[in-house]
Amino acid sequence: MPGTIFVTGYPGFIGKRLVAHLAKASGARIVLLVQPKFLKEATQYAAKLGPAPIDILSGDVVDIHLGLSGPEYQRLCDEVTHVFHLAAISYLGMPREVAQQVNVHGTRHVLELARDCRHLERLTYFSTAYVSGDRQGVIAEDELDCGQGFRNHYEETKFLAEKLVQRAKDELPITIIRPTTVVGDSRTGEIERFDGPYYLGMLLVLSPLVLPLPLPGNGVAPLNVVPVDFVVEATWALARNPQAAGKTVHLVDPNPMSARRVYELIAARSNRRLPRFSLSARAADLMLRLPGLEKVARPQRAAINAVNHLALYSSHTALSLLDGTGVRCPPLGTYLDTLVDFAMSSWRDRQGRQSDAAEADDPLDR
């Protein structure tokens, strides 16, 4: 393409992989907005990407003009052709004010930059399928505000941020990406942390208990996850597709398996057997609300909600726009073993590094 690509959210899990892909495929100059506390880490990662022209700017989406100097900001306005806005905070235990500042106000500041870019060809905004909140049934890509409630500050603030982006579609060439839960690479299994339904699946089989934990709920809801390599490749394909401008797309598994079937396969790969009985989702949630557990158990409670939530995400627009590109979401069954193998290897590595063999260890704590 040549041009200049501006990326926020580096060196996050998806951001690192997207930038690595852009460095190989785009031929463009890449500018990364990095928070000061991550500058050293970002510089180390970027140095491994070869000869691609990559510049790192110290700043933060929560600040006016992204915390950049006047000359830095003006240069972006003069040169940037593509913006990828990934910066967000997803930790479920965060105060609402923090989520609002990063996810909503940060997005507003990136939109202001996009409006100031004289040669902008595309703004690709990373939302989430979970802006649908507590809605159930079939959820279409062109739906957003349907009176839904929200189960946490992440869902709510990403919804509010996407409303800003949707309104800006009238004046800017925008593509909105809504992935479901992003898991490890389908080829290597690599991931940096285990959370959400992924965390729950690993916990069920890597628990130090002799008997594996029962699945919370009946497990009939679809467990919709997507590998990070699919998300990255699809994002790049959509950013270059003129027909994707003005569109919102669900990056999802079009044929997800039920949560119980997924966890049965995980257990089998780990030589464990998932108990036939289930713990009701309500009972598990109430247990995790007990004093002393409530704060640390928020990720597990969110995971329980996710695996018992009957939502089906339509991906008609995404499938249509990606048709002919060779990019498609692989069935979970084709790479689930790879994910489990990586998770188990990571756990064993951690166990080997434990200085006190008698110390209890959470195998999924990253």
Short mmCIF file of C-alpha atoms in Angstrom, two decimals:
data_model
loop_
_atom_site.label_atom_id
_atom_site.label_comp_id
_atom_site.label_asym_id
_atom_site.label_seq_id
_atom_site.Cartn_x
_atom_site.Cartn_y
_atom_site.Cartn_z
CA MET A 1 0.00 0.00 0.00
CA PRO A 2 2.43 2.58 0.76
CA GLY A 3 1.35 5.24 3.20
CA THR A 4 1.53 5.65 6.96
CA ILE A 5 -0.29 3.39 9.41
CA PHE A 6 -1.06 4.58 12.94
CA VAL A 7 -1.75 1.95 15.61
CA THR A 8 -2.91 2.28 19.22
CA GLY A 9 -2.95 -0.53 21.75
CA TYR A 10 0.67 -1.63 21.31
CA PRO A 11 2.18 -3.85 22.70
CA GLY A 12 -1.09 -5.57 23.60
CA PHE A 13 -1.81 -9.18 22.67
CA ILE A 14 -3.67 -8.45 19.42
CA GLY A 15 -1.73 -5.24 18.74
CA LYS A 16 1.64 -6.99 18.69
CA ARG A 17 0.45 -9.58 16.22
CA LEU A 18 -1.33 -7.06 14.02
CA VAL A 19 1.77 -4.87 13.79
CA ALA A 20 3.96 -7.88 12.99
CA HIS A 21 1.55 -8.76 10.18
CA LEU A 22 1.45 -5.16 8.90
CA ALA A 23 5.24 -4.98 8.94
CA LYS A 24 5.39 -7.96 6.59
CA ALA A 25 2.39 -7.31 4.39
CA SER A 26 1.79 -3.58 4.07
CA GLY A 27 5.02 -1.98 2.88
CA ALA A 28 3.92 1.11 4.78
CA ARG A 29 5.57 3.18 7.47
CA ILE A 30 4.08 2.24 10.85
CA VAL A 31 3.69 4.61 13.79
CA LEU A 32 2.85 3.14 17.20
CA LEU A 33 1.31 5.08 20.08
CA VAL A 34 2.74 3.58 23.27
CA GLN A 35 2.13 4.49 26.90
CA PRO A 36 5.35 5.62 28.63
CA LYS A 37 5.32 2.62 30.98
CA PHE A 38 5.41 0.23 28.00
CA LEU A 39 8.06 2.03 25.93
CA LYS A 40 10.90 -0.36 26.75
CA GLU A 41 8.80 -3.46 26.06
CA ALA A 42 7.38 -1.98 22.85
CA THR A 43 10.84 -1.03 21.59
CA GLN A 44 12.13 -4.55 22.20
CA TYR A 45 9.23 -6.14 20.33
CA ALA A 46 9.37 -3.69 17.43
CA ALA A 47 13.12 -4.26 17.03
CA LYS A 48 12.41 -7.91 16.16
CA LEU A 49 10.23 -7.01 13.18
CA GLY A 50 13.09 -6.58 10.76
CA PRO A 51 13.70 -3.66 8.42
CA ALA A 52 10.11 -2.37 8.36
CA PRO A 53 10.02 1.41 9.07
CA ILE A 54 8.47 1.62 12.55
CA ASP A 55 8.33 4.74 14.72
CA ILE A 56 7.25 4.71 18.35
CA LEU A 57 5.60 7.74 19.92
CA SER A 58 5.14 8.10 23.67
CA GLY A 59 1.56 9.08 24.44
CA ASP A 60 -1.83 7.97 25.71
CA VAL A 61 -5.28 7.94 24.12
CA VAL A 62 -6.81 9.43 27.28
CA ASP A 63 -4.94 12.72 26.75
CA ILE A 64 -5.81 15.59 24.45
CA HIS A 65 -4.01 15.14 21.11
CA LEU A 66 -3.08 11.69 22.47
CA GLY A 67 -0.42 13.24 24.69
CA LEU A 68 1.75 14.10 21.68
CA SER A 69 3.71 17.27 21.03
CA GLY A 70 2.37 19.75 18.51
CA PRO A 71 4.87 18.74 15.78
CA GLU A 72 4.27 15.02 16.40
CA TYR A 73 0.51 15.42 16.14
CA GLN A 74 0.74 17.61 13.03
CA ARG A 75 2.99 15.10 11.29
CA LEU A 76 0.39 12.38 11.89
CA CYS A 77 -2.31 14.63 10.46
CA ASP A 78 -0.19 15.22 7.36
CA GLU A 79 0.92 11.63 6.73
CA VAL A 80 -1.43 9.01 8.21
CA THR A 81 -3.55 7.05 5.74
CA HIS A 82 -4.77 4.20 7.97
CA VAL A 83 -5.63 4.16 11.67
CA PHE A 84 -6.07 0.98 13.72
CA HIS A 85 -7.54 1.81 17.12
CA LEU A 86 -7.07 -1.14 19.48
CA ALA A 87 -6.28 0.62 22.77
CA ALA A 88 -8.80 -0.35 25.43
CA ILE A 89 -8.98 -1.61 28.97
CA SER A 90 -10.79 -4.92 29.40
CA TYR A 91 -10.03 -5.86 33.01
CA LEU A 92 -13.43 -6.62 34.53
CA GLY A 93 -12.51 -5.37 37.99
CA MET A 94 -11.70 -1.85 36.85
CA PRO A 95 -13.64 1.14 38.23
CA ARG A 96 -16.21 2.50 35.82
CA GLU A 97 -14.44 5.88 35.68
CA VAL A 98 -11.26 4.24 34.41
CA ALA A 99 -13.14 2.24 31.77
CA GLN A 100 -14.96 5.40 30.70
CA GLN A 101 -11.73 7.38 30.42
CA VAL A 102 -9.86 4.82 28.33
CA ASN A 103 -12.58 3.16 26.27
CA VAL A 104 -14.88 6.12 25.62
CA HIS A 105 -12.81 9.29 25.91
CA GLY A 106 -9.81 7.54 24.34
CA THR A 107 -11.93 6.62 21.34
CA ARG A 108 -13.22 10.21 21.10
CA HIS A 109 -9.61 11.46 20.92
CA VAL A 110 -8.71 8.97 18.18
CA LEU A 111 -11.77 10.07 16.20
CA GLU A 112 -10.57 13.67 16.50
CA LEU A 113 -7.21 12.63 15.07
CA ALA A 114 -8.93 10.77 12.22
CA ARG A 115 -10.90 13.91 11.35
CA ASP A 116 -7.65 15.89 11.25
CA CYS A 117 -5.87 13.40 8.96
CA ARG A 118 -5.88 14.95 5.48
CA HIS A 119 -5.20 11.69 3.63
CA LEU A 120 -7.17 9.21 5.71
CA GLU A 121 -8.27 6.14 3.76
CA ARG A 122 -9.59 4.01 6.63
CA LEU A 123 -10.12 3.99 10.37
CA THR A 124 -10.43 0.44 11.67
CA TYR A 125 -11.94 0.40 15.14
CA PHE A 126 -11.78 -2.61 17.44
CA SER A 127 -15.05 -3.02 19.28
CA THR A 128 -16.32 -6.33 20.68
CA ALA A 129 -19.24 -8.63 19.98
CA TYR A 130 -20.15 -8.16 23.63
CA VAL A 131 -21.53 -4.68 23.06
CA SER A 132 -24.71 -6.76 22.76
CA GLY A 133 -24.64 -7.06 26.56
CA ASP A 134 -27.31 -9.35 27.93
CA ARG A 135 -29.21 -9.78 24.65
CA GLN A 136 -30.02 -13.34 23.63
CA GLY A 137 -30.92 -14.97 20.33
CA VAL A 138 -29.56 -13.93 16.93
CA ILE A 139 -27.57 -10.69 16.97
CA ALA A 140 -26.96 -8.97 13.64
CA GLU A 141 -23.89 -6.95 12.69
CA ASP A 142 -25.92 -3.80 11.94
CA GLU A 143 -27.55 -3.81 15.39
CA LEU A 144 -26.17 -1.89 18.35
CA ASP A 145 -28.58 -0.05 20.60
CA CYS A 146 -31.42 -2.46 21.28
CA GLY A 147 -32.18 -1.61 24.90
CA GLN A 148 -29.77 -4.21 26.26
CA GLY A 149 -28.32 -4.23 29.75
CA PHE A 150 -24.65 -4.78 30.51
CA ARG A 151 -22.95 -7.28 32.79
CA ASN A 152 -19.79 -5.27 33.43
CA HIS A 153 -18.14 -1.90 32.79
CA TYR A 154 -16.20 -3.27 29.83
CA GLU A 155 -19.32 -4.13 27.84
CA GLU A 156 -21.01 -0.86 28.75
CA THR A 157 -18.09 1.43 27.90
CA LYS A 158 -17.29 -0.38 24.65
CA PHE A 159 -20.96 0.07 23.72
CA LEU A 160 -20.76 3.80 24.46
CA ALA A 161 -17.53 4.08 22.49
CA GLU A 162 -18.99 2.27 19.51
CA LYS A 163 -21.92 4.67 19.50
CA LEU A 164 -19.42 7.49 18.98
CA VAL A 165 -17.76 5.58 16.14
CA GLN A 166 -21.07 4.69 14.50
CA ARG A 167 -22.04 8.37 14.43
CA ALA A 168 -18.70 9.26 12.85
CA LYS A 169 -19.35 6.90 9.91
CA ASP A 170 -21.16 9.71 8.11
CA GLU A 171 -17.96 11.74 7.84
CA LEU A 172 -15.14 9.17 8.02
CA PRO A 173 -14.30 5.89 6.20
CA ILE A 174 -14.69 3.52 9.14
CA THR A 175 -14.76 -0.24 9.57
CA ILE A 176 -15.85 -1.57 12.96
CA ILE A 177 -14.46 -4.94 14.03
CA ARG A 178 -16.37 -6.95 16.64
CA PRO A 179 -14.55 -10.13 17.66
CA THR A 180 -15.85 -12.59 20.22
CA THR A 181 -13.40 -14.04 22.77
CA VAL A 182 -9.93 -14.04 21.18
CA VAL A 183 -7.86 -17.12 22.03
CA GLY A 184 -4.35 -18.24 21.08
CA ASP A 185 -2.84 -18.68 17.66
CA SER A 186 -4.45 -21.61 15.81
CA ARG A 187 -1.01 -22.80 14.64
CA THR A 188 1.04 -22.43 17.83
CA GLY A 189 -1.52 -21.98 20.62
CA GLU A 190 0.45 -19.00 21.86
CA ILE A 191 -1.41 -16.62 24.16
CA GLU A 192 -0.30 -14.28 26.92
CA ARG A 193 -3.04 -14.70 29.48
CA PHE A 194 -5.99 -16.97 30.10
CA ASP A 195 -9.27 -15.23 30.85
CA GLY A 196 -12.99 -15.49 30.20
CA PRO A 197 -14.27 -18.85 28.95
CA TYR A 198 -10.68 -19.76 28.05
CA TYR A 199 -9.70 -19.39 31.72
CA LEU A 200 -12.64 -21.48 32.84
CA GLY A 201 -11.88 -24.27 30.37
CA MET A 202 -8.28 -24.51 31.49
CA LEU A 203 -9.23 -24.30 35.16
CA LEU A 204 -11.63 -27.22 34.80
CA VAL A 205 -8.87 -29.56 33.69
CA LEU A 206 -5.71 -28.07 35.20
CA SER A 207 -7.14 -27.82 38.70
CA PRO A 208 -4.84 -29.55 41.20
CA LEU A 209 -7.90 -31.34 42.56
CA VAL A 210 -7.94 -35.08 41.89
CA LEU A 211 -11.46 -34.79 40.51
CA PRO A 212 -11.99 -32.10 37.85
CA LEU A 213 -14.38 -29.30 38.63
CA PRO A 214 -17.95 -29.57 37.33
CA LEU A 215 -19.05 -27.30 34.51
CA PRO A 216 -21.10 -24.36 35.83
CA GLY A 217 -24.48 -24.48 34.07
CA ASN A 218 -25.80 -26.95 31.53
CA GLY A 219 -23.29 -25.98 28.83
CA VAL A 220 -25.78 -25.88 25.94
CA ALA A 221 -24.95 -22.28 24.96
CA PRO A 222 -22.52 -21.85 22.04
CA LEU A 223 -18.95 -21.06 23.05
CA ASN A 224 -17.83 -18.60 20.40
CA VAL A 225 -14.07 -18.05 20.29
CA VAL A 226 -11.73 -16.96 17.50
CA PRO A 227 -7.96 -17.47 17.14
CA VAL A 228 -5.81 -14.37 17.13
CA ASP A 229 -4.23 -15.16 13.75
CA PHE A 230 -7.67 -15.19 12.09
CA VAL A 231 -8.55 -11.85 13.72
CA VAL A 232 -5.32 -10.25 12.51
CA GLU A 233 -5.56 -11.56 8.94
CA ALA A 234 -9.24 -10.67 8.65
CA THR A 235 -8.62 -7.16 10.01
CA TRP A 236 -5.93 -6.48 7.42
CA ALA A 237 -8.07 -7.85 4.60
CA LEU A 238 -11.03 -5.71 5.65
CA ALA A 239 -8.92 -2.57 6.05
CA ARG A 240 -7.89 -2.85 2.39
CA ASN A 241 -11.35 -3.66 1.06
CA PRO A 242 -13.17 -0.55 -0.22
CA GLN A 243 -16.52 -2.25 0.31
CA ALA A 244 -15.79 -2.61 4.05
CA ALA A 245 -15.86 1.16 4.60
CA GLY A 246 -18.93 2.02 6.63
CA LYS A 247 -19.48 -1.59 7.69
CA THR A 248 -19.59 -3.33 11.06
CA VAL A 249 -18.44 -6.95 11.07
CA HIS A 250 -18.60 -9.78 13.56
CA LEU A 251 -15.35 -11.75 13.58
CA VAL A 252 -16.79 -14.93 15.02
CA ASP A 253 -16.89 -18.68 14.56
CA PRO A 254 -19.87 -19.16 12.21
CA ASN A 255 -20.44 -22.68 13.58
CA PRO A 256 -19.54 -22.65 17.28
CA MET A 257 -19.67 -25.77 19.43
CA SER A 258 -21.58 -25.89 22.70
CA ALA A 259 -19.64 -25.03 25.83
CA ARG A 260 -20.05 -28.54 27.21
CA ARG A 261 -18.70 -30.15 24.05
CA VAL A 262 -15.68 -27.83 24.06
CA TYR A 263 -14.89 -28.59 27.68
CA GLU A 264 -15.35 -32.32 27.13
CA LEU A 265 -12.73 -32.15 24.36
CA ILE A 266 -10.39 -30.12 26.57
CA ALA A 267 -10.78 -32.65 29.37
CA ALA A 268 -10.13 -35.57 27.00
CA ARG A 269 -6.97 -33.90 25.66
CA SER A 270 -5.78 -33.47 29.24
CA ASN A 271 -6.60 -37.07 30.20
CA ARG A 272 -9.31 -35.85 32.54
CA ARG A 273 -13.00 -36.58 32.47
CA LEU A 274 -15.55 -33.84 32.87
CA PRO A 275 -18.09 -34.87 35.53
CA ARG A 276 -21.50 -35.81 34.20
CA PHE A 277 -23.19 -33.60 36.76
CA SER A 278 -23.19 -29.81 36.55
CA LEU A 279 -23.16 -27.07 39.12
CA SER A 280 -25.95 -24.64 38.36
CA ALA A 281 -24.70 -21.36 36.96
CA ARG A 282 -26.65 -19.49 39.65
CA ALA A 283 -25.11 -21.56 42.45
CA ALA A 284 -21.60 -21.01 41.07
CA ASP A 285 -22.19 -17.28 40.74
CA LEU A 286 -23.56 -17.01 44.30
CA MET A 287 -20.58 -18.95 45.64
CA LEU A 288 -18.15 -16.60 43.92
CA ARG A 289 -19.94 -13.60 45.45
CA LEU A 290 -19.08 -14.70 48.99
CA PRO A 291 -17.04 -12.24 51.08
CA GLY A 292 -13.36 -12.63 50.35
CA LEU A 293 -14.00 -14.15 46.93
CA GLU A 294 -16.07 -11.50 45.17
CA LYS A 295 -13.22 -9.23 44.10
CA VAL A 296 -10.79 -11.90 42.90
CA ALA A 297 -13.53 -14.00 41.30
CA ARG A 298 -14.87 -11.41 38.84
CA PRO A 299 -13.15 -13.01 35.80
CA GLN A 300 -14.56 -16.43 36.75
CA ARG A 301 -18.05 -15.00 37.22
CA ALA A 302 -17.83 -13.35 33.81
CA ALA A 303 -16.74 -16.65 32.30
CA ILE A 304 -19.69 -18.45 33.85
CA ASN A 305 -22.05 -15.86 32.39
CA ALA A 306 -20.42 -16.21 28.98
CA VAL A 307 -20.70 -20.00 28.74
CA ASN A 308 -24.37 -19.88 29.71
CA HIS A 309 -25.43 -17.00 27.49
CA LEU A 310 -27.57 -18.00 24.52
CA ALA A 311 -26.36 -15.45 21.98
CA LEU A 312 -25.78 -16.27 18.30
CA TYR A 313 -23.67 -13.73 16.41
CA SER A 314 -24.53 -13.43 12.74
CA SER A 315 -21.49 -12.89 10.51
CA HIS A 316 -23.13 -12.46 7.11
CA THR A 317 -21.33 -9.18 6.36
CA ALA A 318 -17.94 -10.49 7.45
CA LEU A 319 -18.30 -13.66 5.39
CA SER A 320 -19.35 -11.67 2.33
CA LEU A 321 -16.47 -9.19 2.61
CA LEU A 322 -13.88 -11.91 3.24
CA ASP A 323 -15.13 -14.14 0.43
CA GLY A 324 -12.32 -14.80 -2.01
CA THR A 325 -9.54 -13.61 0.33
CA GLY A 326 -8.73 -17.06 1.69
CA VAL A 327 -9.27 -15.74 5.22
CA ARG A 328 -11.78 -17.67 7.29
CA CYS A 329 -12.21 -18.69 10.89
CA PRO A 330 -11.01 -22.28 11.37
CA PRO A 331 -13.34 -24.63 13.26
CA LEU A 332 -12.35 -24.79 16.92
CA GLY A 333 -12.03 -28.56 16.74
CA THR A 334 -9.10 -28.22 14.31
CA TYR A 335 -6.90 -26.27 16.71
CA LEU A 336 -8.26 -26.94 20.21
CA ASP A 337 -5.53 -29.49 20.93
CA THR A 338 -2.92 -26.87 20.04
CA LEU A 339 -4.45 -24.40 22.50
CA VAL A 340 -4.57 -26.99 25.27
CA ASP A 341 -1.01 -28.18 24.62
CA PHE A 342 0.31 -24.62 24.88
CA ALA A 343 -1.68 -23.98 28.08
CA MET A 344 -0.46 -27.18 29.71
CA SER A 345 3.14 -26.49 28.66
CA SER A 346 2.92 -22.97 30.11
CA TRP A 347 1.62 -24.39 33.36
CA ARG A 348 4.41 -26.96 33.58
CA ASP A 349 6.99 -24.25 32.93
CA ARG A 350 5.57 -22.25 35.79
CA GLN A 351 5.53 -25.28 38.04
CA GLY A 352 9.19 -25.90 37.23
CA ARG A 353 10.07 -22.33 38.20
CA GLN A 354 8.38 -22.55 41.57
CA SER A 355 10.98 -22.14 44.27
CA ASP A 356 8.71 -23.62 46.91
CA ALA A 357 7.28 -26.92 45.73
CA ALA A 358 4.78 -26.96 48.55
CA GLU A 359 3.33 -23.57 47.68
CA ALA A 360 -0.15 -23.70 46.17
CA ASP A 361 -0.14 -22.35 42.64
CA ASP A 362 -2.90 -21.12 40.40
CA PRO A 363 -1.99 -22.77 37.07
CA LEU A 364 -3.67 -20.00 35.11
CA ASP A 365 -2.42 -16.92 36.94
CA ARG A 366 -0.39 -14.94 34.43
#
